[in-house]
């Protein structure tokens, strides 16, 4: 048992570091995010050419046949550079969902074009429903369905008709929706069953409302469908199989997102060390003040702990664990990484002093990413409450480690 | 100790309310509730006309001595004005630096000629001031002044060369008070002079600093042979540090209660969103919202406890540290209350204003003495710990 | 409007400081708390002789005719010295409850002997019921009865009989119960009505179980009554009048307790400043290290903010405010003072280094008091939830300040 | 990277389980689950017999080279042993300082004679060691050594005068390793020697230090002409600092996983109380309990990530800082879970043990390098910030 990187894994990290240092500088990030739609398509092409879009997909699906650990290592470096590509939404989230569905010709086709980078995907995976959560908490009942099923995301309706399905609905704040070629959207039938649809971005009756970009490097849009006609094959999954895949994808996505947050925290520490070393106040480098040193050391602790949690969670995820075990580790990664990213980005601004408050200096770019990421796929409090259900309400879980 | 308003205070509050209702309308309705001076689309010309309107109503110089055109009102009534002004939707005060910081310093340290020349314009809302303390490379270290001032023997003028930074509202101001080094070989706190310098001259140029909020409330100010009359030093040349510190000490007392009334309006926005979007049913957010409300009440109590006691060296740093961290927490709470819906669609003004609160609050613990500087000051001055 | 101390109030503080500096040194505190029952009876006599036991009672009740502000000023100094007398339980809590009840000959008699210090009293005011709290929260209903009534404290039964009342029940963790001459105990009738009884400590059938003293300077005991026969006059109040008085006493007690916590925080800062000034490490006084300076400054902020909150709350309480207003200010005082006392006592131990962990040095005495006080009369989370009900669930409260 | 146990590891775990079930019974049943060495009523003689029992089972020296009588097991199996040992109720290890700190240092820096003399007793559980580093007036400043050592020309012995403090378990130990100044005019890290000194001699006296827990795990140790043989310096005289630091660096790796298994047992106690007393229905406490459980998992992951990488200067300080603050938080959480019922009646063992957890955890962020020292170390050594 160990969580140190293997030589192959270290190689992946080293090559990603070298590649992104030139291909996704913060200067390029500012160009992509301050002008245009926040996507650096040249970068996406290069990334796709290296096979990153299929890093965790099986080789027969066009992927590299590696695991979530390797995906997390890439996500960490992409987060560190705020790379302006929809890697998280398309590769980490959409591909994880598609892979978790029962196999079909449609999912295989989508995975193939996703792995090659030919198509970008987006998933309308809404926030978990807070009311549901706390109701479970107050009644203190073990709530086996505490993880919101796909249905919680769907305020949308699907009606079967002769040509297939007629879809209408509204999905708020869908990550990278404005970039996606295909949108994965859940919707209900009249009987209340939940179905998942693949909708082409150019479908008639589909409209997007881009949101004001708090983090211009990672945008989202409200999605609205009005009587969109889809073929029967557009329905990818339904029922319990969909629910299970949805829960699993949320956990896998959470671990990948946490990896990105580790990268954000690392970047903030790096920026702060560089700035405080050269900034002189009261006749000495401010890096020599104990208050500054202690804050940087606390950033280091948060960062390294988060990194350990993310690597551990990703390694567990690669062992095909039970849903409850996966949830526990996803929650752990989210908690540690969210804390690290928020702490480090806030301190980076504070320790840059007045400069940290200027548009010109970079810390605020990371603060924005850290705040947005802290809410994606549910806030830490939601994840912790799910863990509390396991810890306090249910019979003791078979221990993750024998 | 008295937390209840006197009859005089109650009457005065009614007076403020009535006046505000009568005057914050018409063209000024656009200013209603405009808490942040730096908000996008801010109309500075209108804000100056509003300041002049306030002056006509005799709502400026409330605490100034009558000899200088003020009303010399007791502290309680000043508090009532500042609180009620904000409650009635009164906008952020563009004249703040002149009225609250410079004027008391002019009254204490200025010459009669300076007082007669500058106080009336401040009182009337026709003359606006900026503050020239911080310099690039020396943000928190105010004594590391490199801007130079020398008396030109020919004209008798002061000539100023150097640069200031983080100068709020310089682009809307007429004058700036500048801390400069008038004794070439002096170091740190010695050999400084505080000069009153006109901003609209060819020796002065401005560069706005774009902030993380997207706005540009702050400026860099460049002095390149800028001039001011030889008599326009505030206090004796060489003694500028003491005068500059006196000025900073004016940043407390009754006017902070007005600031708190602004905070209350921001908190109310957050509470409204929480009620509307269901965050008010989240027990963790409920705790934080309650803590924010109680913490604001504490800021007020603290101001009421120490405003009357000018000798308490602890008060200013404690108050600055407490309010800035309170508001920074409120900014974070606002974003968490918005949750996943923290990005606004078009026309979502509330969401936008909470985003601005969040971003702008990151500056609160940095400007006017960072958290770290405040803690140093408290440890050394209030607790007597070693430097 | 101001919250600065008046000259008379400053005089009260000064004389309390001078008196306790000699009469309640920490050496004396250790004698009283490490041997015997934790009560310094000589100190009680002196305190009583100065009239402190009736400081906030009207002159016609044998008191000094001052207010809660003056009581809070005394409590602050008593907390600062960890004075080993049941001042909080008897004077702050029991007297506040008795005063809030409808007047009667019995309450007048009890108040008289309490004000003179002749008798010590204790009140069985249990923790608010957490389940009740969170149920209200989850249903998101304005819950007018969110403050637990006296009945929530009473798992005890009272049966009317010819001789008066027959009382049986169990009241856990009653503060200073082992010192009290008279215990104030709530109990239910068979019909569910709540009544308050005054029970002499020597009543037949009453038994006390002293608890292991985490804070030996402030002890409590479990109280059990088995068929105790009381006269009809032992019942002091019932019904809505009792509920209102109970809620009011909880708030007044909370403010007084908060004042004590301010004293605890002040003592911790004082101890820490003295220790760090003389302790040399790495060749200099540790008071010169920025990390130590910043921690002490943060202690100062917490302390001074808490002091402001407590003085403000006490001043409001002296204006006979509406119940909701009193609750708000009591919550504020509790929140700020609990935070200050916990933070300062924890940092005091940390900044004393190894010495802070020894029995011989004093910081742990204050840590113990701070922890116990943080839970008395309900934890801060309970108070905050009550405030949240006002803020979020109810119609806006008429503002405390016009 | 591998989080799954190998077949060998699984087999080894079963072996540990079986042995523990067979041996942690009879007289040793009283030791079951005795996590805290300093708990009231602790029976040190029994604990030593238990160490000897472990030695018979060959559960000591798991990671030592076989040449020194160890088993040279891979890290994975060591981890398995330490975790499973605690899960099976194994008590705190009185031999920890000798086996985990001194022995690896003897193996790296000792002479063959020293190794042959001392390692067997440590391995067999017949010889116990204390650590003599800290001195009064220099708790965290380990280099401020005033204890003096000189070679007596007549006897050839080292003669030691001075005082050490915070010496764990000196009263139950046979030997102590003492960092002393052997070059009279040297300062700081120079001129030190690390000596191996018998504790049971008339030149050594002990005074137990009463702790805030009520127990006395620590001692002051006084050396007044104490003696040890002239050959019993570990490493060269004058070079003691480097050897002493090597020894401190041994405080990580597999044995920390055992510590974490103890933490898990403490957390389980808190969870049990929460389930029983209704605290488990409080959403705020639920959050903190979940955070504690997840944080413990992170401590484990961190150990698994860095245990194999001896070169990482960051690892030891990060791990110490993280676990000590984790446990201190757990102590506070335990008291809040107890709530108003935090004082025990007679015979309430669980409540008492949570009180002990709370009080004893206050020392975690102080001993073996305070929080402040650890942060200094991380900033200077791991991040390269100025001293």
Short mmCIF file of C-alpha atoms in Angstrom, two decimals, chain C residues 80 172 238 286 294 307 321 399:
data_model
loop_
_atom_site.label_atom_id
_atom_site.label_comp_id
_atom_site.label_asym_id
_atom_site.label_seq_id
_atom_site.Cartn_x
_atom_site.Cartn_y
_atom_site.Cartn_z
CA UNK C 80 -11.56 37.23 35.76
CA UNK C 172 -29.43 16.77 35.76
CA UNK C 238 -47.28 28.37 36.94
CA UNK C 286 8.84 35.41 22.72
CA UNK C 294 -0.62 38.70 16.20
CA UNK C 307 -16.97 43.46 26.09
CA UNK C 321 -37.21 45.43 26.15
CA UNK C 399 -35.98 47.34 14.81
#
